[in-house]
């Protein structure tokens, strides 16, 4: 979990959000000022009811404050380093069970799809801190709502117009979880929340205790004759032996101040609802470089043989790994190996490792069909990136607190979603002397369905990557497409109907960018 000096938080988010482009110079650097790791011996802030409004109104949104606004696909066709123009800025790879298969008898058959896509991703800050009350611990969340719509982009033979079709919808919230307070008991809270009798007949009958609201344990002591009696813990003398402990039924003022104190090992949560029937919770944090949470320069991606890194491939080792490995890689910066375009048999593909994955390397979007984040790398290759922040999140952490995934019965039965890993880069790009914020993300979802010839479970990666900018920061020709597809498209657009043939409903009002 990260902390930031409270004086830096005061009015920072509001000031930066309302600032002019010139005043926002160095926005990401200002936003990331003063962060460090929260440790067990750091000061703990006390909570008091009279400070509630100030606390809630000055909640920290962390780096999530940079997300506020409408982001859309930014196609890097300007980039001379990219040989082939792209149809859309995003790339997805999807692996699903092959028709006719089932999870018990037919191993290894799968349908593979790789497409380019465009996207609208809107973030909206929820004003005021969201209070989580945990007794002695209070947590105030900075909440940011998000809404995501994705459309695939394809060419159809004989039709000069690009075809757009809705393929993904998602909404949810990001939470910044750093404002933790200690709320010790007070006389007022005890009286308000007591809920027990002022005097306990049982305490008097069994232990001889005559006081009211017993907020200390009773302990049994014995005199020199062995006769028992009960006294309050505070009456016990140092070194005096005791034989029974009767727990207190009440708390007393200042209880809870001694801890233990809650220090989560994460600062960011993402909860999302996906209409396929999955609900996700991811946990994570800003990934530092050394002690720096704002990293200078551009994100680094591999080249050459190092591109063959299984955690980022659409081909998992459990799928046979295309017969390759880190020790014997396929260089994805070179044309696909010759065997990708050969007819495979038992002689040139013993064990059938290659035939399972041949179509992924033979796809028209190679090498992005194999390693989608190479599209992010290639987009950056023509840019001047001053600095960036990297957020890493997962539903399945190696240690500590865990996120999770809930699936409807159909998904659980046929293509259970078992893990989501997510990386989000928030970047400052310098163009024509102007600072522009840019988002890049990679999301890898792992399905488990069918099993290998040896009966082992197979993991099937479903990967999405994209580059986005605020709608006002993309070129006019790209903005026109975004407006047509996301702001002026028929509201009855389905996730299976291309936009070009869905025209039965009048379009809603135009792009909010033009309304201002």
Coordinates of C-alpha atoms in Angstrom, one line a residue:
X1 CA 0.0 0.0 0.0
X2 CA 1.2 3.5 -0.8
X3 CA 0.9 6.7 1.2
X4 CA 1.2 10.4 0.3
X5 CA 1.7 13.4 2.4
X6 CA -1.7 14.8 3.3
X7 CA -0.8 18.4 2.5
X8 CA -0.1 17.3 -1.1
X9 CA -3.6 15.8 -1.4
X10 CA -5.4 19.0 -0.3
X11 CA -7.1 20.4 -3.4
X12 CA -4.6 18.7 -5.7
X13 CA -7.1 16.6 -7.6
X14 CA -9.5 19.5 -8.1
X15 CA -6.8 21.9 -9.1
X16 CA -5.3 19.7 -11.7
X17 CA -8.7 18.6 -13.1
X18 CA -9.8 22.2 -13.7
X19 CA -6.4 23.5 -14.8
X20 CA -5.8 24.8 -18.3
X21 CA -3.4 22.8 -20.6
X22 CA -0.6 25.2 -19.7
X23 CA -1.3 24.9 -16.0
X24 CA -1.3 21.1 -16.3
X25 CA 2.2 21.0 -17.6
X26 CA 4.0 18.2 -15.7
X27 CA 0.5 16.8 -14.7
X28 CA 1.7 13.3 -14.1
X29 CA 4.7 14.4 -12.1
X30 CA 2.6 16.7 -9.9
X31 CA 0.0 13.9 -9.4
X32 CA 2.7 11.4 -8.3
X33 CA 4.6 13.7 -6.0
X34 CA 5.1 12.5 -2.4
X35 CA 4.3 8.8 -2.7
X36 CA 6.1 6.2 -0.6
X37 CA 5.5 2.7 0.8
X38 CA 3.3 2.5 3.9
X39 CA 5.1 0.6 6.7
X40 CA 4.0 -0.8 10.0
X41 CA 5.9 1.8 12.1
X42 CA 4.5 4.8 10.1
X43 CA 2.2 7.2 11.9
X44 CA -1.5 6.2 12.0
X45 CA -4.1 9.0 11.6
X46 CA -6.9 9.1 14.2
X47 CA -10.5 9.5 13.0
X48 CA -13.0 11.8 14.6
X49 CA -16.6 12.3 13.7
X50 CA -16.2 16.1 13.6
X51 CA -13.6 15.7 10.8
X52 CA -15.8 13.4 8.6
X53 CA -16.7 16.0 6.0
X54 CA -13.1 17.2 5.6
X55 CA -11.8 13.6 5.3
X56 CA -14.5 12.6 2.7
X57 CA -14.1 15.8 0.7
X58 CA -10.3 15.5 0.5
X59 CA -10.1 11.8 -0.2
X60 CA -7.1 10.7 -2.2
X61 CA -7.8 9.3 -5.7
X62 CA -4.1 8.6 -6.2
X63 CA -3.0 8.1 -9.8
X64 CA -6.6 7.2 -10.7
X65 CA -7.4 11.0 -10.8
X66 CA -5.5 11.0 -14.1
X67 CA -8.1 8.7 -15.7
X68 CA -11.0 11.1 -15.4
X69 CA -12.6 11.7 -18.8
X70 CA -13.4 10.0 -22.1
X71 CA -10.6 8.0 -23.7
X72 CA -10.8 6.5 -27.2
X73 CA -8.6 4.5 -29.5
X74 CA -5.6 6.2 -30.9
X75 CA -4.4 4.6 -34.1
X76 CA -0.6 5.1 -34.7
X77 CA -0.7 4.9 -38.5
X78 CA 1.4 8.0 -38.5
X79 CA 4.3 5.9 -37.2
X80 CA 6.8 5.2 -40.0
X81 CA 8.2 2.3 -38.0
X82 CA 5.1 0.3 -38.6
X83 CA 5.2 -1.3 -42.0
X84 CA 1.5 -2.2 -42.3
X85 CA -1.3 0.3 -41.5
X86 CA -3.7 -0.9 -38.8
X87 CA -7.4 -0.9 -39.0
X88 CA -7.8 -0.2 -35.3
X89 CA -5.5 0.5 -32.4
X90 CA -6.5 -2.5 -30.3
X91 CA -5.7 -6.1 -30.8
X92 CA -7.5 -9.0 -29.2
X93 CA -6.9 -12.7 -29.3
X94 CA -9.7 -15.1 -28.3
X95 CA -9.6 -18.8 -27.8
X96 CA -12.8 -20.7 -27.3
X97 CA -13.9 -24.4 -27.4
X98 CA -14.3 -25.8 -30.9
X99 CA -17.8 -26.7 -32.0
X100 CA -18.7 -30.3 -31.1
X101 CA -16.2 -30.6 -28.2
X102 CA -16.9 -31.1 -24.6
X103 CA -14.8 -30.8 -21.5
X104 CA -14.7 -34.5 -20.8
X105 CA -13.9 -36.5 -23.9
X106 CA -12.4 -34.4 -26.8
X107 CA -9.0 -32.9 -25.8
X108 CA -7.2 -29.9 -27.4
X109 CA -9.6 -28.6 -30.0
X110 CA -10.1 -24.8 -30.0
X111 CA -11.3 -21.9 -32.1
X112 CA -8.9 -19.0 -32.5
X113 CA -9.8 -15.5 -33.4
X114 CA -7.6 -12.4 -33.6
X115 CA -9.1 -9.0 -34.6
X116 CA -8.3 -5.3 -34.4
X117 CA -10.7 -3.1 -32.5
X118 CA -11.6 0.4 -31.5
X119 CA -12.8 1.5 -28.1
X120 CA -14.4 4.1 -26.0
X121 CA -13.4 4.0 -22.3
X122 CA -15.0 6.6 -19.9
X123 CA -13.9 7.3 -16.4
X124 CA -15.9 9.4 -13.9
X125 CA -14.7 10.4 -10.5
X126 CA -17.2 9.7 -7.7
X127 CA -17.2 12.9 -5.6
X128 CA -16.4 12.5 -1.9
X129 CA -14.7 9.5 -0.2
X130 CA -16.6 6.3 0.1
X131 CA -16.5 5.3 3.8
X132 CA -15.9 1.7 4.9
X133 CA -16.4 1.3 8.6
X134 CA -14.5 -1.6 10.3
X135 CA -14.7 -0.8 14.0
X136 CA -11.3 0.4 15.1
X137 CA -10.3 0.8 11.5
X138 CA -11.9 3.2 9.0
X139 CA -11.1 3.1 5.2
X140 CA -12.0 5.9 2.8
X141 CA -12.0 4.9 -0.9
X142 CA -11.5 7.2 -3.8
X143 CA -13.9 5.7 -6.3
X144 CA -13.7 6.1 -10.1
X145 CA -16.5 4.6 -12.3
X146 CA -15.6 3.2 -15.7
X147 CA -17.6 2.2 -18.8
X148 CA -16.0 0.4 -21.7
X149 CA -17.3 -0.4 -25.2
X150 CA -15.3 -2.2 -27.8
X151 CA -16.0 -2.8 -31.5
X152 CA -14.1 -5.0 -33.9
X153 CA -12.8 -3.6 -37.2
X154 CA -12.6 -5.9 -40.2
X155 CA -12.4 -5.8 -44.0
X156 CA -14.8 -7.9 -46.0
X157 CA -13.8 -9.1 -49.5
X158 CA -15.7 -7.1 -52.1
X159 CA -16.7 -4.4 -49.7
X160 CA -14.5 -1.3 -49.5
X161 CA -16.1 -0.1 -46.2
X162 CA -14.7 -1.2 -42.9
X163 CA -17.0 -3.4 -40.9
X164 CA -17.6 -2.6 -37.2
X165 CA -19.3 -4.9 -34.7
X166 CA -19.8 -4.7 -31.0
X167 CA -17.8 -7.4 -29.2
X168 CA -17.3 -6.2 -25.6
X169 CA -19.1 -4.2 -22.9
X170 CA -18.0 -3.8 -19.4
X171 CA -18.6 -1.4 -16.5
X172 CA -17.3 -1.2 -12.9
X173 CA -15.2 0.8 -10.6
X174 CA -11.6 1.5 -9.7
X175 CA -10.9 2.2 -6.0
X176 CA -7.9 4.0 -4.5
X177 CA -7.6 2.4 -1.0
X178 CA -5.0 4.4 0.9
X179 CA -6.9 6.5 3.4
X180 CA -6.9 4.4 6.5
X181 CA -7.7 5.8 10.0
X182 CA -7.8 4.5 13.5
X183 CA -11.2 5.0 15.3
X184 CA -10.8 4.4 19.0
X185 CA -13.8 4.0 21.2
X186 CA -15.1 7.1 23.0
X187 CA -17.5 7.6 25.8
X188 CA -20.0 8.9 23.3
X189 CA -19.7 5.9 20.9
X190 CA -19.9 3.5 23.8
X191 CA -23.1 5.0 25.1
X192 CA -24.6 5.2 21.6
X193 CA -23.8 1.6 20.6
X194 CA -24.0 -0.1 24.0
X195 CA -27.1 -2.3 23.7
X196 CA -26.6 -4.2 27.0
X197 CA -28.1 -3.8 30.5
X198 CA -26.5 -1.3 32.8
X199 CA -26.2 -3.9 35.6
X200 CA -25.7 -7.7 35.2
X201 CA -27.4 -9.8 37.8
X202 CA -25.3 -12.8 36.6
X203 CA -22.1 -10.9 37.2
X204 CA -23.2 -10.1 40.8
X205 CA -24.5 -13.6 41.5
X206 CA -21.6 -15.6 40.0
X207 CA -18.6 -13.3 40.7
X208 CA -19.7 -10.7 43.2
X209 CA -19.2 -7.8 40.8
X210 CA -21.4 -4.8 41.7
X211 CA -20.3 -2.2 39.2
X212 CA -22.0 -1.1 36.0
X213 CA -21.0 -1.6 32.4
X214 CA -18.1 -4.0 33.1
X215 CA -15.4 -3.0 30.5
X216 CA -12.6 -5.0 32.0
X217 CA -12.1 -8.7 32.4
X218 CA -12.6 -10.3 35.8
X219 CA -9.9 -12.5 37.1
X220 CA -10.2 -15.1 39.9
X221 CA -7.7 -14.8 42.7
X222 CA -7.2 -16.8 45.9
X223 CA -6.2 -15.8 49.4
X224 CA -3.8 -17.8 51.7
X225 CA -6.6 -20.1 52.6
X226 CA -7.4 -20.9 49.0
X227 CA -10.7 -19.0 49.0
X228 CA -11.7 -17.6 45.6
X229 CA -12.8 -14.2 44.7
X230 CA -13.0 -12.1 41.6
X231 CA -11.5 -8.7 40.9
X232 CA -11.1 -6.5 37.9
X233 CA -8.0 -6.9 35.8
X234 CA -6.8 -3.4 36.7
X235 CA -6.9 -4.4 40.4
X236 CA -4.5 -7.4 39.9
X237 CA -1.2 -6.8 41.5
X238 CA 2.1 -7.4 39.6
X239 CA 3.1 -11.0 40.0
X240 CA -0.2 -12.0 41.7
X241 CA -1.4 -15.4 40.4
X242 CA -4.9 -15.7 38.8
X243 CA -6.9 -18.8 37.9
X244 CA -9.8 -17.8 35.7
X245 CA -10.5 -15.0 33.2
X246 CA -14.1 -13.7 32.7
X247 CA -14.0 -11.7 29.5
X248 CA -15.4 -8.2 29.5
X249 CA -18.8 -7.6 27.9
X250 CA -18.1 -4.0 27.1
X251 CA -15.4 -1.8 25.7
X252 CA -14.0 1.4 27.3
X253 CA -12.8 4.7 26.0
X254 CA -9.6 4.5 23.9
X255 CA -10.1 0.8 23.2
X256 CA -8.8 0.1 19.7
X257 CA -6.0 2.7 19.8
X258 CA -3.3 0.0 20.4
X259 CA -4.1 -1.8 17.2
X260 CA -3.5 -4.1 15.4
X261 CA -3.5 -1.6 12.4
X262 CA -4.7 -2.5 9.0
X263 CA -2.1 -2.2 6.3
X264 CA -3.2 -3.8 3.0
X265 CA -0.6 -4.9 0.6
X266 CA -2.4 -3.2 -2.3
X267 CA -3.6 0.3 -3.1
X268 CA -5.9 -0.2 -6.1
X269 CA -9.0 -2.4 -6.6
X270 CA -10.9 -2.9 -9.8
X271 CA -14.3 -4.5 -9.9
X272 CA -15.9 -5.2 -13.3
X273 CA -19.1 -6.8 -14.7
X274 CA -18.8 -8.5 -18.1
X275 CA -22.0 -9.6 -19.9
X276 CA -20.6 -13.0 -20.8
X277 CA -21.4 -13.9 -17.2
X278 CA -18.2 -13.0 -15.2
X279 CA -17.7 -10.6 -12.4
X280 CA -14.1 -9.8 -11.5
X281 CA -12.2 -8.2 -8.6
X282 CA -8.5 -7.3 -9.3
X283 CA -6.1 -6.1 -6.7
X284 CA -2.8 -4.3 -7.3
X285 CA -0.6 -1.3 -7.0
X286 CA 1.7 1.1 -8.8
X287 CA 4.8 -0.8 -9.8
X288 CA 8.0 1.2 -9.0
X289 CA 11.3 1.3 -10.7
X290 CA 13.6 1.2 -7.7
X291 CA 12.0 3.7 -5.4
X292 CA 10.4 5.8 -8.1
X293 CA 6.7 5.4 -8.8
X294 CA 6.9 7.9 -11.7
X295 CA 9.3 6.3 -14.2
X296 CA 11.3 8.5 -16.7
X297 CA 11.3 7.6 -20.3
X298 CA 9.2 5.2 -22.2
X299 CA 7.9 1.7 -21.2
X300 CA 10.3 -1.0 -22.4
X301 CA 9.2 -4.0 -24.4
X302 CA 11.5 -6.8 -25.7
X303 CA 12.8 -7.3 -29.2
X304 CA 14.2 -10.4 -31.0
X305 CA 14.4 -13.7 -29.2
X306 CA 13.3 -12.1 -26.0
X307 CA 9.8 -11.6 -27.5
X308 CA 9.1 -15.3 -26.9
X309 CA 8.1 -15.0 -23.2
X310 CA 5.2 -17.4 -22.3
X311 CA 3.3 -15.2 -19.8
X312 CA 2.6 -12.7 -22.5
X313 CA 1.9 -15.0 -25.4
X314 CA -1.5 -16.2 -26.8
X315 CA 0.1 -19.6 -26.7
X316 CA 0.5 -21.1 -23.3
X317 CA 3.1 -23.8 -22.4
X318 CA 0.1 -26.1 -21.7
X319 CA -1.0 -25.8 -25.3
X320 CA 2.3 -27.3 -26.4
X321 CA 4.1 -24.0 -26.7
X322 CA 4.4 -24.3 -30.5
X323 CA 7.3 -26.6 -29.9
X324 CA 9.3 -23.5 -28.7
X325 CA 10.6 -22.4 -25.3
X326 CA 12.6 -19.5 -23.8
X327 CA 15.7 -21.6 -24.3
X328 CA 14.7 -22.3 -27.9
X329 CA 12.5 -19.3 -28.8
X330 CA 10.7 -18.1 -31.9
X331 CA 11.9 -14.6 -32.8
X332 CA 8.6 -12.8 -33.3
X333 CA 10.4 -9.8 -35.0
X334 CA 11.2 -12.1 -37.9
X335 CA 8.8 -13.8 -40.3
X336 CA 7.0 -16.9 -38.9
X337 CA 9.0 -20.2 -39.2
X338 CA 8.6 -22.2 -42.4
X339 CA 6.7 -25.0 -40.7
X340 CA 3.8 -22.5 -39.9
X341 CA 2.8 -22.7 -43.6
X342 CA 3.5 -26.4 -44.1
X343 CA 1.2 -29.4 -43.9
X344 CA 2.1 -31.0 -40.5
X345 CA 2.1 -34.7 -39.8
X346 CA 3.7 -37.2 -37.4
X347 CA 7.1 -36.8 -39.1
X348 CA 7.5 -33.1 -39.0
X349 CA 5.4 -32.5 -35.9
X350 CA 5.9 -35.4 -33.4
X351 CA 3.6 -35.0 -30.5
X352 CA 1.3 -32.6 -32.3
X353 CA 2.7 -29.5 -30.4
X354 CA 2.9 -27.4 -33.5
X355 CA -0.4 -28.2 -35.2
X356 CA -2.4 -27.0 -32.1
X357 CA -0.9 -23.5 -32.5
X358 CA 0.0 -23.3 -36.2
X359 CA -3.0 -21.1 -37.0
X360 CA -2.0 -18.5 -34.4
X361 CA 1.4 -18.0 -36.0
X362 CA -0.2 -18.1 -39.5
X363 CA -2.8 -15.4 -38.7
X364 CA -2.9 -12.3 -40.8
X365 CA -2.1 -10.2 -37.6
X366 CA 1.2 -12.0 -36.9
X367 CA 3.2 -11.3 -34.8
X368 CA 0.5 -9.5 -32.8
X369 CA -1.7 -12.6 -33.0
X370 CA 1.1 -14.4 -31.0
X371 CA 2.2 -11.6 -28.7
X372 CA -0.3 -8.7 -28.7
X373 CA 1.7 -6.3 -26.6
X374 CA 4.1 -5.9 -29.4
X375 CA 1.5 -3.6 -30.9
X376 CA 2.0 -1.4 -27.8
X377 CA 5.7 -1.5 -28.3
X378 CA 5.5 -0.6 -32.0
X379 CA 3.1 2.3 -31.2
X380 CA 5.6 3.7 -28.7
X381 CA 8.5 3.4 -31.1
X382 CA 7.6 6.7 -32.8
X383 CA 6.7 8.7 -29.7
X384 CA 8.6 10.9 -27.3
X385 CA 7.4 9.6 -23.9
X386 CA 8.6 11.8 -21.0
X387 CA 7.5 9.5 -18.1
X388 CA 4.9 7.0 -17.1
X389 CA 3.2 5.2 -14.3
X390 CA 2.6 1.4 -14.4
X391 CA -0.3 -0.2 -12.6
X392 CA -0.2 -3.9 -12.2
X393 CA -3.2 -5.9 -11.0
X394 CA -4.4 -9.5 -10.8
X395 CA -7.2 -11.6 -9.6
X396 CA -4.7 -14.2 -8.3
X397 CA -1.8 -12.7 -6.3
X398 CA 1.2 -14.8 -5.5
X399 CA 1.0 -13.7 -1.8
X400 CA -1.2 -11.7 0.4
X401 CA -4.7 -10.5 -0.3
X402 CA -6.6 -12.1 -3.2
X403 CA -9.0 -10.9 -5.8
X404 CA -11.4 -13.3 -7.5
X405 CA -13.8 -14.2 -10.3
X406 CA -17.4 -15.3 -10.2
X407 CA -18.9 -17.0 -13.3
X408 CA -22.4 -17.9 -14.2
X409 CA -23.0 -21.7 -14.5
X410 CA -22.6 -21.8 -18.3
X411 CA -19.2 -20.2 -18.2
X412 CA -18.1 -22.3 -15.2
X413 CA -19.1 -25.5 -17.1
X414 CA -17.7 -24.9 -20.6
X415 CA -15.0 -22.2 -20.5
X416 CA -14.3 -21.2 -16.8
X417 CA -12.5 -17.9 -16.4
X418 CA -9.9 -18.6 -13.7
X419 CA -7.5 -15.6 -13.7
X420 CA -7.2 -12.0 -15.0
X421 CA -3.8 -10.2 -15.1
X422 CA -3.8 -6.5 -16.0
X423 CA -1.2 -3.9 -16.8
X424 CA -2.0 -0.2 -17.4
X425 CA 0.5 2.4 -18.4
X426 CA -0.4 6.1 -17.9
X427 CA 2.1 8.0 -20.1
X428 CA 3.1 11.6 -20.7
X429 CA 3.7 12.0 -24.5
X430 CA 5.4 15.2 -25.9
X431 CA 4.1 16.2 -29.3
X432 CA 4.7 19.6 -30.9
X433 CA 5.8 20.9 -27.5
X434 CA 2.6 19.9 -25.9
X435 CA 2.0 17.3 -23.1
X436 CA -0.6 14.6 -24.0
X437 CA -1.7 11.9 -21.6
X438 CA -1.9 8.4 -23.1
X439 CA -3.2 5.1 -21.8
X440 CA -1.9 1.7 -22.9
X441 CA -3.1 -1.5 -21.4
X442 CA -2.7 -5.3 -21.6
X443 CA -5.3 -7.6 -20.1
X444 CA -4.7 -11.4 -20.1
X445 CA -7.6 -13.6 -19.1
X446 CA -7.0 -17.3 -18.7
X447 CA -9.7 -19.8 -19.5
X448 CA -9.5 -23.5 -18.6
X449 CA -11.4 -26.0 -20.9
X450 CA -10.8 -29.4 -22.2
X451 CA -7.6 -31.2 -21.3
X452 CA -4.4 -32.4 -23.0
X453 CA -3.7 -35.9 -24.3
X454 CA -2.2 -36.7 -21.0
X455 CA -5.3 -35.6 -19.1
X456 CA -3.7 -32.4 -17.8
X457 CA -5.6 -29.1 -17.6
X458 CA -4.9 -26.7 -20.5
X459 CA -4.8 -22.9 -19.9
X460 CA -6.0 -20.7 -22.8
X461 CA -5.0 -17.0 -22.9
X462 CA -7.5 -14.4 -24.1
X463 CA -5.5 -11.1 -24.5
X464 CA -6.6 -7.5 -25.1
X465 CA -4.2 -4.6 -25.7
X466 CA -4.9 -1.0 -26.8
X467 CA -3.6 2.5 -26.9
X468 CA -6.0 5.4 -26.0
X469 CA -6.0 9.1 -25.7
X470 CA -8.6 11.7 -24.6
X471 CA -11.0 12.3 -27.4
X472 CA -9.8 15.9 -27.8
X473 CA -6.2 14.7 -28.3
X474 CA -6.8 12.4 -31.4
X475 CA -6.6 13.5 -35.0
X476 CA -9.8 14.8 -36.7
X477 CA -10.0 11.8 -39.1
X478 CA -9.9 9.3 -36.2
X479 CA -12.3 11.4 -34.1
X480 CA -14.8 11.3 -36.9
X481 CA -14.8 7.5 -36.9
X482 CA -15.1 7.4 -33.1
X483 CA -18.0 9.7 -33.2
X484 CA -19.8 7.7 -35.8
X485 CA -19.3 4.4 -34.1
X486 CA -19.7 5.3 -30.4
X487 CA -21.7 8.6 -30.2
X488 CA -23.9 8.6 -33.3
X489 CA -24.4 4.9 -33.8
X490 CA -27.9 3.4 -33.2
X491 CA -28.6 2.8 -29.5
X492 CA -29.9 -0.7 -30.3
X493 CA -26.5 -1.8 -31.4
X494 CA -26.1 -5.5 -30.4
X495 CA -22.8 -7.3 -29.6
X496 CA -23.3 -9.5 -32.7
X497 CA -24.7 -7.1 -35.3
X498 CA -22.3 -5.0 -37.5
X499 CA -23.0 -1.3 -37.3
X500 CA -23.3 -1.1 -41.1
X501 CA -26.6 -3.0 -41.0
X502 CA -28.1 -1.9 -37.7
X503 CA -30.0 1.3 -38.7
X504 CA -33.5 0.7 -37.3
X505 CA -33.2 3.1 -34.4
X506 CA -32.7 6.9 -34.6
X507 CA -29.2 7.9 -33.4
X508 CA -28.9 9.7 -30.0
X509 CA -27.5 13.2 -29.6
X510 CA -24.0 13.7 -30.9
X511 CA -20.6 13.5 -29.3
X512 CA -20.3 15.3 -25.9
X513 CA -16.9 16.7 -27.2
X514 CA -18.9 18.9 -29.6
X515 CA -21.6 19.8 -27.1
X516 CA -19.3 22.0 -25.0

